[in-house]
Short mmCIF file of C-alpha atoms in Angstrom, two decimals:
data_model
loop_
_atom_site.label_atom_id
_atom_site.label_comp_id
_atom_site.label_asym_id
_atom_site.label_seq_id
_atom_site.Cartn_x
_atom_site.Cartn_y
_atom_site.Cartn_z
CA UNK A 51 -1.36 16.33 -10.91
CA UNK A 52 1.84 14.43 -10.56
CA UNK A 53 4.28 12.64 -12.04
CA UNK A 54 3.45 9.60 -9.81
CA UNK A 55 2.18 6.43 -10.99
CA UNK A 56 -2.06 5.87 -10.17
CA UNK A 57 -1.22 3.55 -7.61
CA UNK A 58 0.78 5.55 -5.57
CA UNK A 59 -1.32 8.95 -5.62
CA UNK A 60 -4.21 6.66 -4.47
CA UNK A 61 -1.85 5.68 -0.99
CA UNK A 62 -0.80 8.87 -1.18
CA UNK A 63 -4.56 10.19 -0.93
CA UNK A 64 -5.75 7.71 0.97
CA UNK A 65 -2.42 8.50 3.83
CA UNK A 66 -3.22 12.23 3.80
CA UNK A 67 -7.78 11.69 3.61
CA UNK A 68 -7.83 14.32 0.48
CA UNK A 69 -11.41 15.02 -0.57
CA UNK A 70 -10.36 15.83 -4.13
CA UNK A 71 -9.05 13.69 -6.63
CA UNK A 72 -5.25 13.12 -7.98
CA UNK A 73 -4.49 12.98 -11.02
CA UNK A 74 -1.51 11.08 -12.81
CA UNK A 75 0.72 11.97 -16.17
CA UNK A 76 2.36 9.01 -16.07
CA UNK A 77 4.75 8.05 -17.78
CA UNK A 78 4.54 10.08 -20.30
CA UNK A 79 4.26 13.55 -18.44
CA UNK A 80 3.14 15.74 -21.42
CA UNK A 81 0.69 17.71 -19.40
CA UNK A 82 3.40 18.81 -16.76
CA UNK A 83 5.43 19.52 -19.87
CA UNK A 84 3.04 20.98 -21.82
CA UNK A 85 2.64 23.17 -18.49
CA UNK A 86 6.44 24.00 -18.36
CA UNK A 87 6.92 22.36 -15.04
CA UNK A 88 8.81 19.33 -15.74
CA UNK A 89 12.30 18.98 -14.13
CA UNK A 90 14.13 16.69 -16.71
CA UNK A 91 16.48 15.30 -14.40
CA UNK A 92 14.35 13.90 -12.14
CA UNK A 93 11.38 13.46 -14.32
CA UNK A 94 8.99 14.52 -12.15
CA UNK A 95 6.85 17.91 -11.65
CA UNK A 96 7.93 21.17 -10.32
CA UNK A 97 5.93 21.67 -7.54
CA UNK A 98 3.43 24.79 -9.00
CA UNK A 99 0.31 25.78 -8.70
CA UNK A 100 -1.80 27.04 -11.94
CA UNK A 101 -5.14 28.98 -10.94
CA UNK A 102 -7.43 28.46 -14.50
CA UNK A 103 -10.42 31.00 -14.22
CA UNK A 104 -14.44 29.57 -15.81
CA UNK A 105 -13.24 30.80 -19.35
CA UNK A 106 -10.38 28.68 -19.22
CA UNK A 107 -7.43 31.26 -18.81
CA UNK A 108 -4.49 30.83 -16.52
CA UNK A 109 -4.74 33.87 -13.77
CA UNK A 110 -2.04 33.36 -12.05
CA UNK A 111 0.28 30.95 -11.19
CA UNK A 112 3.23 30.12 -8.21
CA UNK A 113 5.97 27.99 -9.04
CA UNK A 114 8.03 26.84 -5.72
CA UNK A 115 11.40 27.05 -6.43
CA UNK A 116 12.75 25.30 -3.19
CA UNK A 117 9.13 22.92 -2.01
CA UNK A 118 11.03 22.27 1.56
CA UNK A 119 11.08 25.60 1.94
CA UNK A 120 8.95 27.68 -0.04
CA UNK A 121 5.11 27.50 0.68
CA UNK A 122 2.10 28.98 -1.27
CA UNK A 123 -0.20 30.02 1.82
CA UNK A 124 -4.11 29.60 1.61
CA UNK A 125 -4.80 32.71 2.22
CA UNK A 126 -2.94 34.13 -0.80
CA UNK A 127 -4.51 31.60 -3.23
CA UNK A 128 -8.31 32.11 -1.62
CA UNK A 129 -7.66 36.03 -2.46
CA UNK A 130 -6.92 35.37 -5.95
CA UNK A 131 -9.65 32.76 -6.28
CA UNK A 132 -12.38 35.16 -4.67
CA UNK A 133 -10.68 38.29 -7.15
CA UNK A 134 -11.81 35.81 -10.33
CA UNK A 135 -15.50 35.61 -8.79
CA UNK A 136 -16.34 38.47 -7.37
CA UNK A 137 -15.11 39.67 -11.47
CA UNK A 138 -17.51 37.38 -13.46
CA UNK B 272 -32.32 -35.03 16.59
CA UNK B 273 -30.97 -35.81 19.98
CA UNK B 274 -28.60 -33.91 21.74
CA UNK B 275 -25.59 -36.63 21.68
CA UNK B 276 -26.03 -36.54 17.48
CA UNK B 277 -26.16 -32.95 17.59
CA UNK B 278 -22.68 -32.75 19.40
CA UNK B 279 -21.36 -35.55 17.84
CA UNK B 280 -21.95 -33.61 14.67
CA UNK B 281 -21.07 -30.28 15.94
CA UNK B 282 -17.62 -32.21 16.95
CA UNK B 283 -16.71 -33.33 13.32
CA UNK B 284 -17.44 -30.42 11.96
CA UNK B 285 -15.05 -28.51 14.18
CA UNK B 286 -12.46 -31.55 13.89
CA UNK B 287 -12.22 -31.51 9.81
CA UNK B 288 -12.76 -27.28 10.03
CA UNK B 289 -9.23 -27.47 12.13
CA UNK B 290 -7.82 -30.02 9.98
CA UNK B 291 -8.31 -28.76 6.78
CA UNK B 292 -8.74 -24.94 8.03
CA UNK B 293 -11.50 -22.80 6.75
CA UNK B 294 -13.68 -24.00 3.40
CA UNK B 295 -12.50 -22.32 0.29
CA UNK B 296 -14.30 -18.87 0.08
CA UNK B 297 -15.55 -17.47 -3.15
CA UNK B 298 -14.06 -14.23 -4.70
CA UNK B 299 -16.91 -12.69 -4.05
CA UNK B 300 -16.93 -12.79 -0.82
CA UNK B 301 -13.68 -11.39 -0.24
CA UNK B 302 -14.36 -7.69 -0.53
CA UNK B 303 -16.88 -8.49 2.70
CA UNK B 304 -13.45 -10.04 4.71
CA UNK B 305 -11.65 -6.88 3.43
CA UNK B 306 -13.93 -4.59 5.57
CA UNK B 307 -13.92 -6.58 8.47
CA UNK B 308 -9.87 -5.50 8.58
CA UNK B 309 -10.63 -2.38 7.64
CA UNK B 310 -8.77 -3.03 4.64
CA UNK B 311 -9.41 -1.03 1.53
CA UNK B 312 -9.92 -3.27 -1.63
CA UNK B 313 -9.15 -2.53 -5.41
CA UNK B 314 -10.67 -2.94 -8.37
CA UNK B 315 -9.69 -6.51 -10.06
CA UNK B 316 -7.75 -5.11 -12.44
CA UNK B 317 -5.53 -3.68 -10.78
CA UNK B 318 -1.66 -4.63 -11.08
CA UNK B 319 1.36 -3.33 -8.33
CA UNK B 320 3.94 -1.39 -8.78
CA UNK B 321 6.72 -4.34 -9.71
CA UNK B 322 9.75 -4.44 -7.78
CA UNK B 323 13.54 -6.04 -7.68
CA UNK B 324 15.62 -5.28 -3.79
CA UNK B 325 17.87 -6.81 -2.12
CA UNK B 326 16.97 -8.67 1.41
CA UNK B 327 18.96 -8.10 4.60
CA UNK B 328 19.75 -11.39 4.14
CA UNK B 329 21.51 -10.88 0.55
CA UNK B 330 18.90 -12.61 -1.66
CA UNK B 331 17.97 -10.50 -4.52
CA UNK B 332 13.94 -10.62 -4.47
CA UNK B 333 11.46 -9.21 -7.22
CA UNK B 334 7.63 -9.19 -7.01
CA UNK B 335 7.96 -11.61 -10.14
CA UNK B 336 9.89 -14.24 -8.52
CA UNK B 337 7.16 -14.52 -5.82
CA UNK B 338 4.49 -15.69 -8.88
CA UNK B 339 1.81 -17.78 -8.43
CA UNK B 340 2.04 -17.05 -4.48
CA UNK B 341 -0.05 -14.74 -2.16
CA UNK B 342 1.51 -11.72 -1.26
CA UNK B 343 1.86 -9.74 2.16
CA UNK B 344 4.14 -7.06 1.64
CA UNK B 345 4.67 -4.71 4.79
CA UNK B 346 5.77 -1.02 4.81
CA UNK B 347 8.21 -0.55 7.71
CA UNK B 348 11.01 1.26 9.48
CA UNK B 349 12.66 0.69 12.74
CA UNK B 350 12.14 4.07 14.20
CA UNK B 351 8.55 3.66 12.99
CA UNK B 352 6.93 2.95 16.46
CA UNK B 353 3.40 1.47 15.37
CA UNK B 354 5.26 -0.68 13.17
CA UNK B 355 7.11 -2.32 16.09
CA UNK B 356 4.08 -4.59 17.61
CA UNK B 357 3.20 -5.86 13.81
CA UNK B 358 6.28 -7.10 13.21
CA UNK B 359 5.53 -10.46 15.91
CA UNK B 360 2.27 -10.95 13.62
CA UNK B 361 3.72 -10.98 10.06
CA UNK B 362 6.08 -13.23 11.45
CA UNK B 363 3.36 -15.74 12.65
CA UNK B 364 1.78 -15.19 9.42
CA UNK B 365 4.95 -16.02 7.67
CA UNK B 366 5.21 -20.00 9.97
CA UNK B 367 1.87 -20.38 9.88
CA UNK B 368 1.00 -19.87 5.67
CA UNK B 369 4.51 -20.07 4.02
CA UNK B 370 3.72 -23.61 3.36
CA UNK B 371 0.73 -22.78 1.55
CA UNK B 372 2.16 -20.27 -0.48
CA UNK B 373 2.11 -16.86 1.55
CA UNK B 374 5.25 -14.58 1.15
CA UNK B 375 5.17 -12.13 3.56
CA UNK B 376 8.21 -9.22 3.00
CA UNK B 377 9.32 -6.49 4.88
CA UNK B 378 10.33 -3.27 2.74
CA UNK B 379 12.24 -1.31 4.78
CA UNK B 380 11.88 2.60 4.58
CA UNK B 381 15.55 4.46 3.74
CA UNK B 382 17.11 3.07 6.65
CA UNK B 383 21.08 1.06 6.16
CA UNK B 384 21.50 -2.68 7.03
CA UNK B 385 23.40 -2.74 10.50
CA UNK B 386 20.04 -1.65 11.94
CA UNK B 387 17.77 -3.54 10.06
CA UNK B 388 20.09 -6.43 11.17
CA UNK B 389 20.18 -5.42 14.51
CA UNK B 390 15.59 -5.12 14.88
CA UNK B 391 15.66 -8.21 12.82
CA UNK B 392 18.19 -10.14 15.84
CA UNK B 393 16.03 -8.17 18.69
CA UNK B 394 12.41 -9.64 17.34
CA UNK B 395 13.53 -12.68 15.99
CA UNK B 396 12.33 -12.18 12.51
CA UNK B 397 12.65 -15.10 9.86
CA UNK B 398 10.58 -13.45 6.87
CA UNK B 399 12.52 -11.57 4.15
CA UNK B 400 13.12 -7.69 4.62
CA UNK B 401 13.83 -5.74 1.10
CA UNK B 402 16.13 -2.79 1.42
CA UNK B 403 14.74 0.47 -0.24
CA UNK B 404 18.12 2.82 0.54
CA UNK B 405 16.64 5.57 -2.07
CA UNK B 406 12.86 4.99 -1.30
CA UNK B 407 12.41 3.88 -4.76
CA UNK B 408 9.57 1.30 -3.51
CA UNK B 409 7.98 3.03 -0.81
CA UNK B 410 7.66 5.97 -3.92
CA UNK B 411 6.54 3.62 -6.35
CA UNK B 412 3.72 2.57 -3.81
CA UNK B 413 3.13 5.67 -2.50
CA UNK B 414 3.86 4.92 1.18
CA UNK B 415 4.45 8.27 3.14
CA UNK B 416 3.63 7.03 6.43
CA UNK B 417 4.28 4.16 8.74
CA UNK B 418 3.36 1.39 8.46
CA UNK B 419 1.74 0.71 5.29
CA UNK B 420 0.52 -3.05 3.81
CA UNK B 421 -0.39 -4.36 0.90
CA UNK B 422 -1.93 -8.17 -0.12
CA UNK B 423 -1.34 -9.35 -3.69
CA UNK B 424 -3.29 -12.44 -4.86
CA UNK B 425 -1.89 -15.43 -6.60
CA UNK B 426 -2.70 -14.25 -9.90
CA UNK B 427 -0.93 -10.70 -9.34
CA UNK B 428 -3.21 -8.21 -8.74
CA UNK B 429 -3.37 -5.64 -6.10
CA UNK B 430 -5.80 -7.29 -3.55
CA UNK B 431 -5.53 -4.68 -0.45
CA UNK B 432 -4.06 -1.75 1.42
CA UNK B 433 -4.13 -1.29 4.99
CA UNK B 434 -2.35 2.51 5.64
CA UNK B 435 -1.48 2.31 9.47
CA UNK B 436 -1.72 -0.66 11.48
CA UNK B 437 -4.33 -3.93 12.01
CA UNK B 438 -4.31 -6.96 13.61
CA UNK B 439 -2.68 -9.11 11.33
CA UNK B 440 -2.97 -11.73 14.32
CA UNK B 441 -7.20 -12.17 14.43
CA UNK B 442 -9.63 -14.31 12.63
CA UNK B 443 -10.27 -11.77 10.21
CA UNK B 444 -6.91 -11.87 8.91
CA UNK B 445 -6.69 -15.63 8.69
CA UNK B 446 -10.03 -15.73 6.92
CA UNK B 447 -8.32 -13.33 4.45
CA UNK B 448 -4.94 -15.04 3.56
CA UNK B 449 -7.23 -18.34 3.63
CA UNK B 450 -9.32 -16.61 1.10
CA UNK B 451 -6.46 -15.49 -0.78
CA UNK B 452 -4.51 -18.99 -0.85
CA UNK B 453 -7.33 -20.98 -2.01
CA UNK B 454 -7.17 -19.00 -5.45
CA UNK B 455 -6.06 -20.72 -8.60
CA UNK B 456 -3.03 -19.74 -9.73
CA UNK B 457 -2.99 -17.51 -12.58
CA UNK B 458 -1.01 -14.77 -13.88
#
């Protein structure tokens, strides 16, 4: 989810071949406030990632401070993921 | 039917098709042209991102200024190396359909005007080129690599999207713009 108009995330997909869909809050971004993730400067979305479990709770979540830098590797988010199922 | 009526007829036929250019096309046969390009369509109700730059040239042009006409607007940067051999072809496209209402524009990607002037001198290009100095536009369309292209008919919608390059110099992309400029006008 981004801040980014429909158009664009579908370019943006289409550039990068994602198999999984975009979704768009704008313009009026009250999921990625309602989230806590908006930067009001720039009006767009902190780059974070939420990990929701089949009940509906948040598990964890990884908010990147510094995107060009920081990175959330796969790894780390597949051990979390495969925590919540091997739990249910 | 002989042979000398069947030529004869095969000969007008050819004469009036290069007169007049191709027979207006239905809209519903344009999403069949649009895979022949590999170009990926959108849904009719689609609208673009509008947009206001300024040209290398100093003109101030919007999207809505270029109403009522069909709309080739090219992604582009001149480090962008792919981009390089399309820029010839938009500028045939731009001599050989401005007349019939094609506007074919260049949005450049972050780059500052001495070079854009400079590529522009080098390849003899005549069609605008926006400057987008803060990648406002390339954002607003989503364009994160190079190049990127986008038709828009004459009533405004989002026709097309090509991400990387095509040959904007074949038959399939004349069919297309053809297609595209025998639309009414409507907005």
């Amino acid at each position: 989810m981004s801040a980014d108009n429909p158009f664009s995330q579908e370019t943006f997909a289409d550039s990068l071949k994602l198999p999984y869909p975009l979704l768009s809050d704008f313009p009026d971004r009250k999921v990625i406030r309602v989230y806590g993730v908006l930067n009001e400067q720039t009006m767009t979305a902190i780059r974070t990632f939420f990990l929701i479990d089949p009940q509906g709770m948040i598990r964890k979540k990884w908010i990147l401070a510094n995107p060009a830098t920081d990175v959330v590797y796969s790894p780390t988010l597949l051990k979390d993921i495969e925590q919540i199922v091997n739990t249910r | 039917m002989g042979n000398r009526v069947r030529q004869r007829i095969a000969g007008v036929v050819i004469t009036v098709w290069t007169i007049l250019g191709a027979p207006e096309l239905s809209r519903a046969e344009i999403p069949t042209l649009l895979q022949k390009l590999n170009l990926t369509g959108y849904p009719r109700v689609t609208k673009p991102p509008e947009f206001n730059g300024r040209a290398a040239d100093g003109r101030t042009i919007s999207l809505a200024s270029l109403q009522d006409q069909v709309v080739l607007l090219n992604f582009w940067a001149t480090w962008c190396q792919e981009c390089r051999p399309e820029m010839p072809l938009f500028e045939q496209l731009h001599r050989k359909f401005a007349g019939q209402g094609l506007a074919v524009l260049g949005i450049n990607a972050r780059e500052g005007i001495s070079a854009i002037q400079k590529y522009v001198k080098e390849l003899g290009l005549t069609f605008p080129l926006v400057l987008d100095p803060r990648g406002e536009i390339n954002a607003a369309y989503g364009v994160i690599g190079l190049p990127a292209t986008f038709l828009v008919g004459r009533d405004g919608r989002a026709v097309a999207r090509a991400v990387g390059p095509r040959d904007w110099n074949s038959k399939e992309a004349f069919e297309i713009i053809r297609a595209l400029l025998s639309e009414p006008k409507q907005r």
